[in-house]
Coordinates of C-alpha atoms and ligand atoms in Angstrom, one line a residue:
M1 CA -41.2 -92.9 95.3
D2 CA -43.7 -94.1 97.9
Y3 CA -45.0 -93.0 101.4
K4 CA -42.0 -94.8 103.0
D5 CA -39.5 -92.7 101.0
L6 CA -41.4 -89.6 101.9
A7 CA -41.3 -90.6 105.6
N8 CA -37.5 -91.3 105.3
L9 CA -36.9 -88.0 103.7
I10 CA -38.7 -86.1 106.4
F11 CA -37.5 -88.0 109.4
P12 CA -34.3 -89.8 108.3
D13 CA -33.1 -90.5 111.8
A14 CA -36.3 -91.4 113.5
K15 CA -36.4 -94.9 115.0
D16 CA -38.9 -97.5 114.2
I17 CA -41.8 -97.4 116.6
S18 CA -41.1 -101.0 117.7
Y19 CA -38.2 -99.6 119.6
Y20 CA -40.5 -97.5 121.8
E21 CA -43.1 -100.1 122.1
E22 CA -40.5 -102.4 123.6
K23 CA -38.9 -99.7 125.7
Y24 CA -42.2 -98.9 127.3
P25 CA -43.9 -102.3 127.9
K26 CA -47.4 -102.7 129.2
R27 CA -47.5 -102.0 132.9
N28 CA -47.7 -105.0 135.2
L29 CA -50.5 -104.0 137.4
P30 CA -53.4 -105.7 139.1
E31 CA -56.8 -105.9 137.4
G32 CA -58.7 -102.7 137.6
A33 CA -55.6 -100.6 138.5
M34 CA -56.0 -97.1 137.1
V35 CA -53.1 -95.3 135.5
V36 CA -53.9 -91.6 135.6
R37 CA -52.1 -88.4 135.2
V38 CA -52.2 -84.6 135.3
A39 CA -50.7 -82.9 132.3
P40 CA -50.3 -79.2 133.0
S41 CA -48.5 -76.7 130.8
P42 CA -45.8 -74.7 132.5
T43 CA -47.4 -71.4 131.8
G44 CA -47.0 -70.0 135.3
N45 CA -49.4 -69.7 138.3
V46 CA -50.6 -73.2 138.7
H47 CA -54.4 -73.3 138.5
I48 CA -56.5 -74.6 141.4
G49 CA -58.1 -76.9 138.8
T50 CA -54.7 -78.6 138.3
I51 CA -54.6 -79.3 142.1
D52 CA -58.2 -80.6 141.9
Q53 CA -57.3 -83.0 139.1
A54 CA -54.2 -84.1 140.9
L55 CA -56.2 -84.8 144.0
L56 CA -58.8 -86.9 142.2
N57 CA -56.2 -88.7 140.1
K58 CA -54.0 -89.5 143.0
K59 CA -57.0 -90.9 144.9
L60 CA -58.1 -93.0 142.0
A61 CA -54.6 -94.4 141.6
K62 CA -54.4 -95.2 145.3
Q63 CA -57.9 -96.7 145.5
T64 CA -57.1 -99.1 142.7
G65 CA -53.4 -99.9 143.3
G66 CA -52.5 -97.9 140.1
V67 CA -50.2 -95.1 139.2
F68 CA -50.5 -91.4 139.3
F69 CA -48.0 -89.5 137.2
V70 CA -47.3 -85.9 136.1
R71 CA -46.5 -85.0 132.5
V72 CA -45.4 -81.5 131.7
E73 CA -47.0 -80.4 128.4
D74 CA -44.6 -77.8 127.1
T75 CA -45.1 -78.0 123.4
D76 CA -46.4 -74.5 123.2
Q77 CA -43.1 -72.8 123.9
K78 CA -44.5 -69.3 123.3
R79 CA -46.7 -69.6 126.4
E80 CA -44.0 -71.1 128.6
V81 CA -42.7 -69.1 131.6
E82 CA -39.4 -69.4 133.4
N83 CA -39.7 -71.7 136.4
G84 CA -43.0 -73.0 135.1
I85 CA -42.1 -76.6 135.7
K86 CA -40.7 -75.8 139.2
Q87 CA -44.0 -74.1 140.0
I88 CA -45.9 -77.2 139.1
I89 CA -43.6 -79.5 141.1
D90 CA -43.6 -77.3 144.1
S91 CA -47.3 -76.7 144.2
L92 CA -48.1 -80.4 144.0
K93 CA -45.7 -80.9 146.9
K94 CA -47.4 -78.1 148.9
F95 CA -50.7 -79.9 148.6
D96 CA -49.1 -83.2 149.4
L97 CA -50.0 -84.5 146.0
E98 CA -46.7 -85.8 144.8
P99 CA -46.9 -88.2 141.9
D100 CA -45.6 -91.7 141.7
E101 CA -43.9 -90.8 138.5
G102 CA -43.0 -87.6 136.7
M103 CA -40.7 -84.6 136.7
I104 CA -38.7 -84.0 139.8
T105 CA -36.7 -81.1 138.4
E106 CA -36.8 -79.2 135.1
T107 CA -34.8 -82.0 133.4
E108 CA -35.0 -85.1 135.6
S109 CA -37.8 -87.4 136.2
K110 CA -38.6 -90.6 138.2
G111 CA -40.4 -93.5 136.7
N112 CA -39.8 -95.9 133.8
Y113 CA -42.0 -94.3 131.2
G114 CA -40.3 -90.9 130.9
P115 CA -39.2 -88.4 129.9
Y116 CA -42.3 -86.9 131.4
R117 CA -41.7 -83.5 129.7
Q118 CA -43.0 -83.4 126.2
S119 CA -40.2 -81.2 124.8
L120 CA -37.8 -84.0 125.8
R121 CA -39.8 -86.5 123.8
K122 CA -39.3 -85.0 120.4
E123 CA -37.7 -88.0 118.9
I124 CA -40.5 -90.2 120.1
Y125 CA -43.1 -88.0 118.4
E126 CA -41.0 -88.1 115.2
A127 CA -41.0 -91.8 115.2
Y128 CA -44.7 -92.0 115.4
A129 CA -45.2 -89.2 112.8
K130 CA -42.9 -91.1 110.5
Y131 CA -44.9 -94.2 111.1
M132 CA -48.0 -92.4 110.1
L133 CA -46.3 -90.8 107.0
A134 CA -45.1 -94.2 105.9
Q135 CA -48.7 -95.5 105.8
G136 CA -50.1 -92.4 104.1
K137 CA -52.0 -91.5 107.3
A138 CA -50.2 -88.2 107.6
Y139 CA -48.7 -85.8 105.0
P140 CA -46.6 -82.7 104.7
S141 CA -48.6 -79.5 104.2
F142 CA -46.9 -76.5 102.6
E143 CA -49.2 -73.5 103.0
T144 CA -47.8 -70.3 104.4
Q145 CA -49.7 -68.5 107.1
E146 CA -51.0 -66.0 104.5
E147 CA -52.4 -68.8 102.4
L148 CA -54.1 -70.2 105.5
N149 CA -55.6 -66.8 106.2
E150 CA -56.9 -66.6 102.7
L151 CA -58.4 -70.1 103.0
R152 CA -60.2 -69.0 106.1
A153 CA -61.5 -65.8 104.5
K154 CA -62.8 -67.8 101.5
Q155 CA -64.6 -70.3 103.8
E156 CA -66.1 -67.5 105.8
A157 CA -67.3 -65.8 102.6
A158 CA -68.8 -69.1 101.4
K159 CA -70.4 -69.6 104.9
V160 CA -68.9 -73.0 105.4
R161 CA -67.0 -74.5 108.3
T162 CA -63.5 -73.2 108.6
G163 CA -60.5 -75.4 108.8
Y164 CA -58.4 -77.8 106.8
Y165 CA -60.6 -80.6 105.6
G166 CA -62.2 -82.1 102.5
I167 CA -61.9 -80.1 99.3
W168 CA -60.1 -77.4 101.2
A169 CA -57.3 -79.6 102.2
T170 CA -55.2 -79.0 99.2
C171 CA -51.9 -80.7 100.2
R172 CA -53.8 -83.8 101.1
N173 CA -54.0 -84.6 97.4
L174 CA -50.4 -83.9 96.5
S175 CA -48.6 -87.0 95.1
V176 CA -45.6 -88.3 97.0
D177 CA -43.4 -87.0 94.1
E178 CA -44.9 -83.6 94.3
A179 CA -44.4 -83.4 98.0
V180 CA -40.8 -84.7 97.7
E181 CA -40.0 -82.1 95.1
K182 CA -41.3 -79.2 97.3
I183 CA -39.3 -80.5 100.3
K184 CA -36.2 -80.8 98.2
A185 CA -36.7 -77.3 96.9
G186 CA -36.6 -76.1 100.5
E187 CA -40.2 -75.2 101.0
D188 CA -41.4 -75.0 104.6
Y189 CA -44.0 -77.5 105.8
I190 CA -45.8 -79.0 108.8
I191 CA -47.2 -82.5 109.2
R192 CA -50.9 -83.0 109.1
F193 CA -53.0 -86.0 110.0
K194 CA -55.0 -87.4 107.1
S195 CA -58.4 -87.8 108.8
P196 CA -60.5 -90.7 107.6
G197 CA -63.7 -89.0 109.1
R198 CA -66.8 -87.7 107.5
E199 CA -68.7 -84.8 109.0
D200 CA -72.1 -86.3 108.0
R201 CA -71.5 -89.4 110.1
K202 CA -71.9 -89.5 113.9
I203 CA -69.7 -91.1 116.5
K204 CA -71.1 -92.3 119.8
H205 CA -68.9 -92.2 122.9
K206 CA -69.3 -93.0 126.5
D207 CA -67.6 -90.6 128.8
V208 CA -67.0 -91.8 132.4
I209 CA -68.4 -88.6 133.8
K210 CA -70.6 -87.1 131.1
G211 CA -72.1 -90.4 130.0
N212 CA -73.2 -91.0 126.4
V213 CA -72.3 -88.3 124.0
E214 CA -72.7 -88.1 120.3
F215 CA -70.7 -86.0 117.9
P216 CA -70.1 -85.7 114.2
E217 CA -67.0 -87.5 113.1
N218 CA -63.8 -85.4 112.9
D219 CA -62.8 -84.6 109.3
Q220 CA -60.2 -82.0 110.0
D221 CA -56.7 -82.7 108.9
I222 CA -55.2 -81.3 112.0
I223 CA -51.5 -80.5 112.4
I224 CA -49.6 -83.1 114.3
I225 CA -46.1 -81.8 114.0
K226 CA -45.7 -78.0 114.0
S227 CA -43.1 -75.9 112.2
D228 CA -40.9 -75.8 115.3
G229 CA -40.8 -79.6 115.1
L230 CA -42.9 -80.1 118.2
P231 CA -46.2 -82.0 118.2
T232 CA -49.6 -80.4 118.9
Y233 CA -51.4 -81.4 122.1
H234 CA -53.7 -83.8 120.2
F235 CA -50.9 -85.9 118.7
A236 CA -48.6 -85.7 121.8
H237 CA -51.3 -86.8 124.2
A238 CA -52.2 -89.8 122.0
V239 CA -48.6 -91.0 121.8
D240 CA -47.8 -90.3 125.4
D241 CA -50.9 -91.7 127.0
H242 CA -50.4 -94.8 124.9
L243 CA -46.8 -95.3 125.8
M244 CA -47.3 -94.3 129.4
G245 CA -50.1 -96.8 129.8
T246 CA -52.7 -94.3 130.9
T247 CA -56.0 -96.0 131.5
H248 CA -58.2 -93.0 132.2
V249 CA -57.7 -89.5 131.0
L250 CA -59.2 -87.0 133.4
R251 CA -59.2 -83.6 131.9
G252 CA -61.3 -80.4 131.8
D253 CA -64.5 -80.6 129.9
E254 CA -63.3 -78.0 127.4
W255 CA -61.7 -81.0 125.8
L256 CA -64.9 -83.0 125.4
S257 CA -65.6 -81.8 121.8
S258 CA -62.1 -83.1 120.8
V259 CA -63.0 -86.6 121.6
P260 CA -63.9 -87.5 118.0
L261 CA -60.5 -86.4 116.8
H262 CA -58.7 -88.1 119.6
L263 CA -60.4 -91.4 119.1
Q264 CA -59.6 -91.2 115.5
L265 CA -55.9 -90.6 116.2
F266 CA -55.8 -93.6 118.5
Q267 CA -57.5 -95.7 115.9
E268 CA -55.1 -94.6 113.1
L269 CA -52.1 -95.0 115.3
G270 CA -53.3 -98.5 116.1
F271 CA -53.5 -97.8 119.8
K272 CA -56.2 -98.8 122.3
P273 CA -57.7 -95.5 123.5
P274 CA -57.9 -94.7 127.2
K275 CA -61.2 -94.1 128.9
Y276 CA -62.0 -90.4 129.0
A277 CA -63.5 -88.6 132.0
H278 CA -64.2 -85.0 131.4
T279 CA -64.3 -83.2 134.7
P280 CA -66.8 -80.3 135.3
T281 CA -65.3 -76.8 135.2
L282 CA -64.9 -75.0 138.5
L283 CA -67.4 -72.2 138.4
K284 CA -67.9 -69.1 140.5
N285 CA -71.0 -67.0 141.4
D286 CA -70.7 -63.7 139.7
N287 CA -73.4 -61.0 139.5
G288 CA -76.3 -63.4 139.8
G289 CA -74.8 -65.7 137.1
K290 CA -72.0 -68.3 137.1
R291 CA -68.8 -68.2 135.2
K292 CA -65.6 -70.1 135.0
I293 CA -63.1 -69.4 137.8
S294 CA -60.3 -67.5 136.1
K295 CA -56.7 -66.9 136.8
R296 CA -57.0 -63.3 135.5
K297 CA -60.0 -62.3 137.7
D298 CA -59.9 -64.5 140.8
P299 CA -57.0 -64.7 143.2
E300 CA -58.4 -68.0 144.5
A301 CA -57.9 -69.5 141.0
A302 CA -54.1 -69.7 141.7
A303 CA -52.9 -72.6 143.7
S304 CA -50.4 -70.3 145.5
Y305 CA -53.2 -68.2 146.9
Y306 CA -54.1 -70.6 149.6
E307 CA -50.7 -70.8 151.1
E308 CA -50.3 -67.1 151.2
A309 CA -53.8 -66.7 152.8
G310 CA -52.8 -69.3 155.3
I311 CA -55.6 -71.7 154.3
P312 CA -54.3 -75.3 155.1
S313 CA -53.9 -77.5 152.0
A314 CA -55.9 -80.1 153.9
S315 CA -58.9 -77.7 154.0
V316 CA -58.6 -77.1 150.2
K317 CA -58.5 -80.8 149.5
E318 CA -61.4 -81.5 151.8
Y319 CA -63.4 -78.8 150.1
L320 CA -62.5 -80.1 146.6
L321 CA -63.7 -83.6 147.5
N322 CA -66.9 -81.9 148.8
I323 CA -67.6 -80.5 145.4
A324 CA -66.3 -83.6 143.6
N325 CA -68.7 -86.1 145.2
S326 CA -72.0 -85.0 146.9
T327 CA -71.6 -88.2 149.1
F328 CA -68.6 -86.7 150.8
E329 CA -70.5 -84.5 153.2
N330 CA -72.4 -87.4 154.7
W331 CA -69.3 -89.5 154.8
R332 CA -67.5 -86.8 156.7
R333 CA -70.4 -86.4 159.1
A334 CA -70.3 -90.1 159.8
N335 CA -66.5 -90.2 160.0
P336 CA -65.4 -86.9 161.6
D337 CA -61.9 -88.2 162.4
K338 CA -61.0 -90.2 159.4
S339 CA -58.4 -89.1 156.9
I340 CA -59.7 -88.1 153.4
D341 CA -57.6 -91.0 152.1
E342 CA -60.3 -93.3 153.4
F343 CA -63.1 -91.7 151.4
D344 CA -64.1 -93.8 148.4
F345 CA -64.1 -91.3 145.6
Q346 CA -66.3 -92.2 142.6
L347 CA -65.6 -90.7 139.2
N348 CA -69.1 -91.6 137.9
K349 CA -70.7 -89.7 140.7
M350 CA -69.2 -86.4 139.7
S351 CA -71.6 -83.7 138.6
V352 CA -72.1 -83.5 134.8
S353 CA -72.4 -79.8 134.7
G354 CA -70.1 -77.3 136.4
A355 CA -69.0 -77.4 140.0
L356 CA -69.5 -74.3 142.1
F357 CA -66.4 -73.2 143.8
D358 CA -67.4 -71.0 146.7
M359 CA -64.7 -69.4 149.0
V360 CA -67.2 -68.9 151.8
K361 CA -68.0 -72.6 151.9
L362 CA -64.3 -73.4 151.6
L363 CA -63.6 -71.3 154.7
D364 CA -66.4 -73.0 156.5
V365 CA -65.0 -76.4 155.6
S366 CA -61.7 -75.1 156.8
K367 CA -63.0 -74.2 160.2
N368 CA -64.2 -77.7 160.6
V369 CA -60.9 -79.1 159.4
I370 CA -58.9 -77.0 161.8
S371 CA -61.2 -77.7 164.6
R372 CA -60.2 -81.4 164.4
Y373 CA -56.5 -80.5 164.7
S374 CA -54.6 -80.9 167.9
A375 CA -53.2 -77.8 169.6
E376 CA -49.8 -79.0 168.6
R377 CA -50.7 -79.2 164.9
V378 CA -52.4 -75.8 165.0
Y379 CA -49.3 -74.4 166.6
D380 CA -46.9 -76.0 164.1
E381 CA -48.8 -75.0 161.0
A382 CA -49.6 -71.5 162.3
S383 CA -46.0 -70.9 163.2
K384 CA -44.8 -72.2 159.9
W385 CA -47.1 -69.9 158.1
A386 CA -46.2 -66.9 160.4
S387 CA -42.5 -67.4 159.8
E388 CA -43.1 -66.8 156.2
Y389 CA -45.9 -64.3 156.1
D390 CA -46.4 -62.6 159.5
E391 CA -43.5 -61.5 161.6
E392 CA -45.7 -60.2 164.4
L393 CA -47.5 -63.5 164.7
A394 CA -44.3 -65.4 164.7
E395 CA -43.1 -63.3 167.6
I396 CA -46.3 -63.9 169.5
L397 CA -46.0 -67.6 169.0
K398 CA -42.4 -67.8 170.3
D399 CA -43.6 -68.8 173.7
K400 CA -44.6 -72.3 172.6
E401 CA -45.8 -73.5 175.9
Y402 CA -48.2 -70.7 176.4
A403 CA -49.4 -70.8 172.8
L404 CA -50.2 -74.5 173.2
Q405 CA -52.4 -73.6 176.1
V406 CA -54.1 -70.9 174.1
F407 CA -54.7 -73.2 171.1
G408 CA -55.8 -75.9 173.5
I409 CA -58.8 -73.9 174.7
E410 CA -61.9 -75.8 173.7
R411 CA -60.0 -78.2 171.6
G412 CA -59.9 -82.0 171.6
N413 CA -63.4 -82.4 172.9
A414 CA -66.7 -83.4 171.2
K415 CA -67.5 -79.8 170.3
P416 CA -64.2 -78.2 169.5
R417 CA -63.8 -74.5 168.8
K418 CA -64.4 -73.4 165.2
D419 CA -63.1 -69.9 165.1
L420 CA -60.1 -70.5 162.8
A421 CA -60.5 -70.8 159.1
K422 CA -57.0 -69.8 158.1
W423 CA -53.7 -69.1 159.8
S424 CA -54.0 -65.4 158.9
D425 CA -57.0 -65.3 161.3
V426 CA -54.9 -66.5 164.2
K427 CA -53.3 -63.2 165.3
D428 CA -56.6 -61.4 165.6
T429 CA -58.3 -64.4 167.1
I430 CA -55.9 -64.9 170.0
S431 CA -54.5 -61.4 170.5
Y432 CA -56.4 -60.8 173.7
M433 CA -54.6 -63.7 175.3
Y434 CA -51.4 -61.6 175.2
N435 CA -51.0 -58.7 177.5
D436 CA -48.9 -56.7 175.1
K437 CA -51.5 -57.1 172.3
F438 CA -54.4 -56.3 174.6
D439 CA -55.3 -52.7 175.3
K440 CA -57.2 -52.9 178.5
N441 CA -58.2 -49.2 178.3
A442 CA -59.8 -49.5 174.9
E443 CA -63.5 -48.6 174.5
F444 CA -65.1 -52.0 174.4
E445 CA -68.5 -52.8 173.0
Y446 CA -70.5 -54.2 175.9
G447 CA -73.8 -56.0 175.7
K448 CA -77.0 -55.2 177.6
I449 CA -75.1 -53.9 180.6
S450 CA -73.1 -51.0 179.3
D451 CA -73.3 -48.5 182.1
K452 CA -69.7 -47.9 183.3
E453 CA -70.6 -47.6 187.0
E454 CA -72.5 -50.8 186.9
I455 CA -69.7 -52.6 185.0
T456 CA -67.2 -51.4 187.7
K457 CA -69.5 -52.6 190.4
I458 CA -69.7 -56.1 188.8
T459 CA -66.0 -56.5 188.2
K460 CA -65.1 -55.2 191.6
L461 CA -67.4 -57.4 193.5
Y462 CA -66.3 -60.4 191.4
I463 CA -62.6 -59.8 192.2
E464 CA -63.2 -59.1 195.8
K465 CA -65.6 -61.8 196.7
Y466 CA -65.9 -64.5 194.1
F467 CA -62.8 -64.9 192.0
N468 CA -60.6 -67.8 192.8
I469 CA -58.3 -69.2 190.1
N470 CA -58.4 -72.7 191.7
D471 CA -62.1 -73.2 191.3
D472 CA -63.3 -75.9 189.1
K473 CA -65.7 -75.0 186.3
E474 CA -68.8 -75.8 188.3
T475 CA -67.8 -73.8 191.3
W476 CA -66.7 -71.0 189.0
F477 CA -70.0 -70.8 187.3
N478 CA -72.0 -71.1 190.6
K479 CA -70.1 -68.1 191.9
I480 CA -71.0 -66.0 188.8
K481 CA -74.6 -67.0 189.6
N482 CA -74.2 -65.9 193.1
L483 CA -72.6 -62.7 191.9
A484 CA -75.6 -62.0 189.7
E485 CA -78.0 -62.7 192.5
E486 CA -76.2 -60.5 194.9
L487 CA -76.4 -57.6 192.4
G488 CA -80.1 -58.1 191.9
Y489 CA -80.0 -60.1 188.6
A490 CA -81.6 -63.4 187.8
R491 CA -79.3 -66.3 188.6
E492 CA -80.7 -68.4 185.8
V493 CA -81.8 -67.4 182.3
K494 CA -84.9 -69.5 182.8
I495 CA -85.9 -67.5 185.8
Y496 CA -85.3 -64.3 184.0
K497 CA -87.4 -65.4 181.0
A498 CA -90.4 -66.3 183.1
E499 CA -90.6 -62.7 184.4
P500 CA -88.3 -60.5 182.4
E501 CA -89.9 -57.3 183.7
K502 CA -88.8 -58.3 187.2
W503 CA -85.1 -58.2 186.5
P504 CA -82.5 -55.8 185.0
G505 CA -80.9 -58.9 183.4
H506 CA -79.5 -62.4 184.1
V507 CA -76.4 -64.3 184.8
G508 CA -75.5 -64.3 181.1
D509 CA -75.4 -60.6 181.0
I510 CA -73.1 -60.6 184.0
S511 CA -70.7 -63.1 182.4
T512 CA -70.8 -61.0 179.3
V513 CA -69.5 -58.1 181.3
L514 CA -66.6 -60.3 182.6
R515 CA -66.0 -61.7 179.2
V516 CA -65.8 -58.3 177.5
T517 CA -63.6 -56.8 180.2
L518 CA -61.3 -59.7 180.0
T519 CA -61.1 -60.2 176.3
G520 CA -62.6 -57.1 174.6
R521 CA -65.1 -59.3 172.8
Q522 CA -68.6 -60.6 173.3
N523 CA -67.9 -63.8 171.5
T524 CA -65.0 -66.0 172.6
P525 CA -64.5 -69.7 173.3
D526 CA -65.2 -70.9 176.8
L527 CA -64.6 -68.1 179.3
Y528 CA -63.6 -70.5 182.1
E529 CA -60.9 -72.0 180.0
I530 CA -59.7 -68.6 178.8
M531 CA -59.4 -67.5 182.4
Q532 CA -57.4 -70.6 183.4
V533 CA -54.9 -69.8 180.7
L534 CA -54.8 -66.0 181.3
G535 CA -53.9 -66.7 185.0
E536 CA -54.7 -64.8 188.2
D537 CA -52.5 -61.8 187.7
T538 CA -53.8 -60.9 184.3
I539 CA -57.4 -61.5 185.3
K540 CA -57.1 -59.2 188.3
D541 CA -55.3 -56.6 186.3
R542 CA -57.9 -56.5 183.5
L543 CA -60.9 -56.6 185.8
S544 CA -59.7 -53.8 187.9
Ligands
LIG601 N1 -52.1 -79.7 128.7 C1 -53.5 -79.9 128.6 C2 -54.2 -78.8 129.4 O1 -53.6 -78.2 130.2 C3 -53.8 -81.3 129.3 C4 -55.1 -81.8 129.0 C5 -55.0 -83.3 129.4 O2 -55.0 -83.6 130.6 O3 -54.9 -84.1 128.5 O4 -55.4 -78.6 129.2

């Protein structure tokens, strides 16, 4: 009996790997084209990190004329949740990050390199495991869980590294005949990789993001096929990324220390390894320190959070590019109107350590993103959000023509309004533009002029003598100056500032009175434009 017999005994039906090597030929792509993927596990609640990876990968594929695909890594079936795959597909769609290839439903995929769901690729892994067994590069291992626990306890007591390696890797030294005998006797087993590595030797590796790294060689005989017949991540990713033609593996930097093992697997399988790019972990400020953003503690770690909060996916993507490449901010400043598709993302310019993910900054970026939207787009996205999450807002927005005027205030010019960061802000931000949402009798917070009689005097005189809805902006403002003057206030801030003791206030204080009476707020977009939209009747009603 030799290795081949053992391989045939374990996987009698597995095909020769040449079948798959032919079925999945090398991709015919231009020089430099990157084939990249995200490989999430369907464990529920898609992480914002997956969206981040998808965004960067999709950009790289687009920039180089390559391919971006999604592979579902569902080999850990204990952790899998119902609808997990659907959640992945849906959230990529929500962020407009659909892949060129990958799963389109739980069972179907598009693309010629599928299936793109690992549990549907079992026979492929078996073929490659068989291939390894037949060369003596893998072997069956028969320990029970108890025996493995004992092994670990022994190693801990002896203060040596734990794991299955070297002298501790008992089944590594079984002869083929011994192994065959055990299998025939019905003993349970898993398949392990026979590592050629030595812990006292070093490997050097150049990561696309982290640069040069050095590690001890791997010497662990890790499991490649588990007792449920499915592969481990390590083995599956090597087989998949080989067959799918992945050129660059972007993945979280928690995988960096697995590089020695992974390179060894590629080597022993006879595959050319991909380039690895380990992306910095998304971090969050917490109590003066920084920690990994976590699905358990941080609502913003879930990709679904943004939609619910009404934060446009465009804003999230813009922010993620901001933290991915520090050059993005300048690029945006120089190109305020360009699509992020035109930004040239560079993998090797990513930060080596963690990337701070800050919701305050994200919302700030979002204000800028929304400020560049047309009134029509604001209307469309806000209404879409409202129809799902805020009935009252949906009702408010029913009068589209009026809503477009409201959203059009200070929009489309060089310095557009920046008061919206998310659709859930809209209702509160625009409520005063609607008579049934505006309580004209409420106690408003006025500015410097807060005396009721004085306020009444100002609004009354304004209505009686100065207000005319048909005035252009200049005339309108001149009239407010005249109003200020007539009431004994400085008609210009400049004049006031020269001799402040001489005046009770200036034209700005007068317009604040008008602003607060008309809107209930001291800070609003341009008052002239607001008044134009509110219309004569509402203005007269509110001011009197
Ligand atoms: N399923 C792995 C994870 O979720 C994928 C890592 C990779 O991209 O290779 O971490």
